[in-house]
Amino acid sequence: CSVKHEYEGEWNTKTRLTTCDPHAKRAVTSSESPQEVEEKEIIFTYDVEFQESDIKWASRWDTYLLMADDQIHWFSIVNSLMIVLFLSAMVAMIMLRTLYRDISKYNQLETQEEAQEETGWKLVHGDVFRPPTNFDLLCVYVGTGVQFFGMILVTMIFALLGFLSPSNRGGLMTAMLLLWVFMGLFAGYSSARLYKMFKGANWKSITLKTAIKFPATVFAIFFVLNALIWGQKSSGAVPFGTMFALVLLWFGISVPLVFLGSYIGFKKPVKEDPVKTNKIPRQVPDQPWYLYPAFSILIGGILPFGAVFIELFFILTSIWLHQFYYIFGFLFIVFIILVVTCAEITVVLCYFQLCSEDYQWWWRSYLTSGSSALYLFLYAAFYFFTKLEITKLVSGMLYFGYMLIVSYAFFVLTGTIGFYACFWFTRLIYSSVKID
């Protein structure tokens, strides 16, 4: 209604209107004289009326959390399961038939002439556990990946149990940050164990890199993006106090925990390799085109991305189009499928590589499944141009900056899963053959 409100005396915070007074039970009616726009003083009022609802307190979010597209999620999971079953069949065929036949054949070689004629993955047994180039960096990334894996696994379990409700704004992010900090213990432990296996001696250096490398990169990108938001005078900028608290969590809790885990890991005796490493490295023969590192790495990333990209659409929509994402049961199933897919595709490609007498599998195993992060970033760019209507430069930079952080984290996570799958696979097959 347009009402010309009136009051007596001077205007202050305790002024009572004569045209609208709850104490005198004077209500506004449509017959009141309207407010002239030319007036310098315009008074706005509002009424609030509370009505008792039949909806229970526990069900108050049901209106917002109505899932209308559960069929798409089921389709996504069935699609991902088909990929996993196809890969599992390939892995089963390699492990049960081809490998079993290989191991039986290798163990039945009796004469020296037969031993010299052997081919395949047994030929590179003297080099397969040779430390790779830049093995210290590999240890850092593997440790960071373990930290990420632990954080995501525990967060999803908490979400499944209902501890992280969408009504608690920021609860999910807070839980992830705190878990990341405390998982530093496992990061230090795993990187130190791998570093000791490579006969590394400077464990303090590797620990410091594990504690700082990934968080420093992410923090630097985040700080630049936050500075852009500050420049726009937006209320969405993270306050300086919060940034300081993050740094305090990082250096006050995470770094000491990484050092503690690393100390424990370096003190433990390392497992011996199943085969001895030759002093002189073997020359890698020319590889067929489909086993070139760049090609096989890019091919390896397609299937893990394909297993999750439909669910990724819903996650991006919830982040950038302000919708609630709460179906953590679906997400947990997809996460398990992602882990299995990363492990299986890396093992399959690693087996082909070893059969082709290329023993440089350490970095290749990490990058094979880790390359799915490249497809994630490309999909994020596709989503930006097809679904979002962002025209401002700063908003676009924010989107790509944050998606770069997400893709980097995805690279570290998937790469570590692939690496450990290959690590287990190579130790298993080389411990199964008799080598003089």
Tab-separated table of N, CA and C in Angstrom, residues 24 53 164 175 180 187 244 328 372 421:
chain	number	residue	atom	x	y	z
A	24	ALA	N	-1.845	1.065	19.904
A	24	ALA	CA	-3.216	1.595	19.858
A	24	ALA	C	-4.110	0.753	18.951
A	53	SER	N	2.943	-23.842	11.746
A	53	SER	CA	3.012	-24.788	10.625
A	53	SER	C	2.874	-26.219	11.130
A	164	LEU	N	26.973	-33.425	8.325
A	164	LEU	CA	27.196	-32.205	7.547
A	164	LEU	C	25.917	-31.839	6.808
A	175	ALA	N	34.760	-28.637	7.706
A	175	ALA	CA	35.142	-30.023	8.008
A	175	ALA	C	36.296	-30.473	7.113
A	180	TRP	N	41.841	-31.926	6.410
A	180	TRP	CA	43.074	-31.790	5.622
A	180	TRP	C	44.270	-31.561	6.551
A	187	ALA	N	50.223	-37.954	5.363
A	187	ALA	CA	51.014	-37.433	4.232
A	187	ALA	C	52.501	-37.584	4.509
A	244	PHE	N	44.441	-15.314	8.054
A	244	PHE	CA	45.475	-15.512	9.081
A	244	PHE	C	45.226	-16.815	9.840
A	328	PHE	N	24.813	-37.358	-0.783
A	328	PHE	CA	26.159	-37.868	-0.552
A	328	PHE	C	26.235	-39.379	-0.749
A	372	SER	N	43.294	-37.409	-15.807
A	372	SER	CA	41.843	-37.152	-15.807
A	372	SER	C	41.543	-35.732	-15.336
A	421	ALA	N	48.171	-48.436	-6.965
A	421	ALA	CA	47.673	-49.647	-7.638
A	421	ALA	C	48.817	-50.317	-8.408
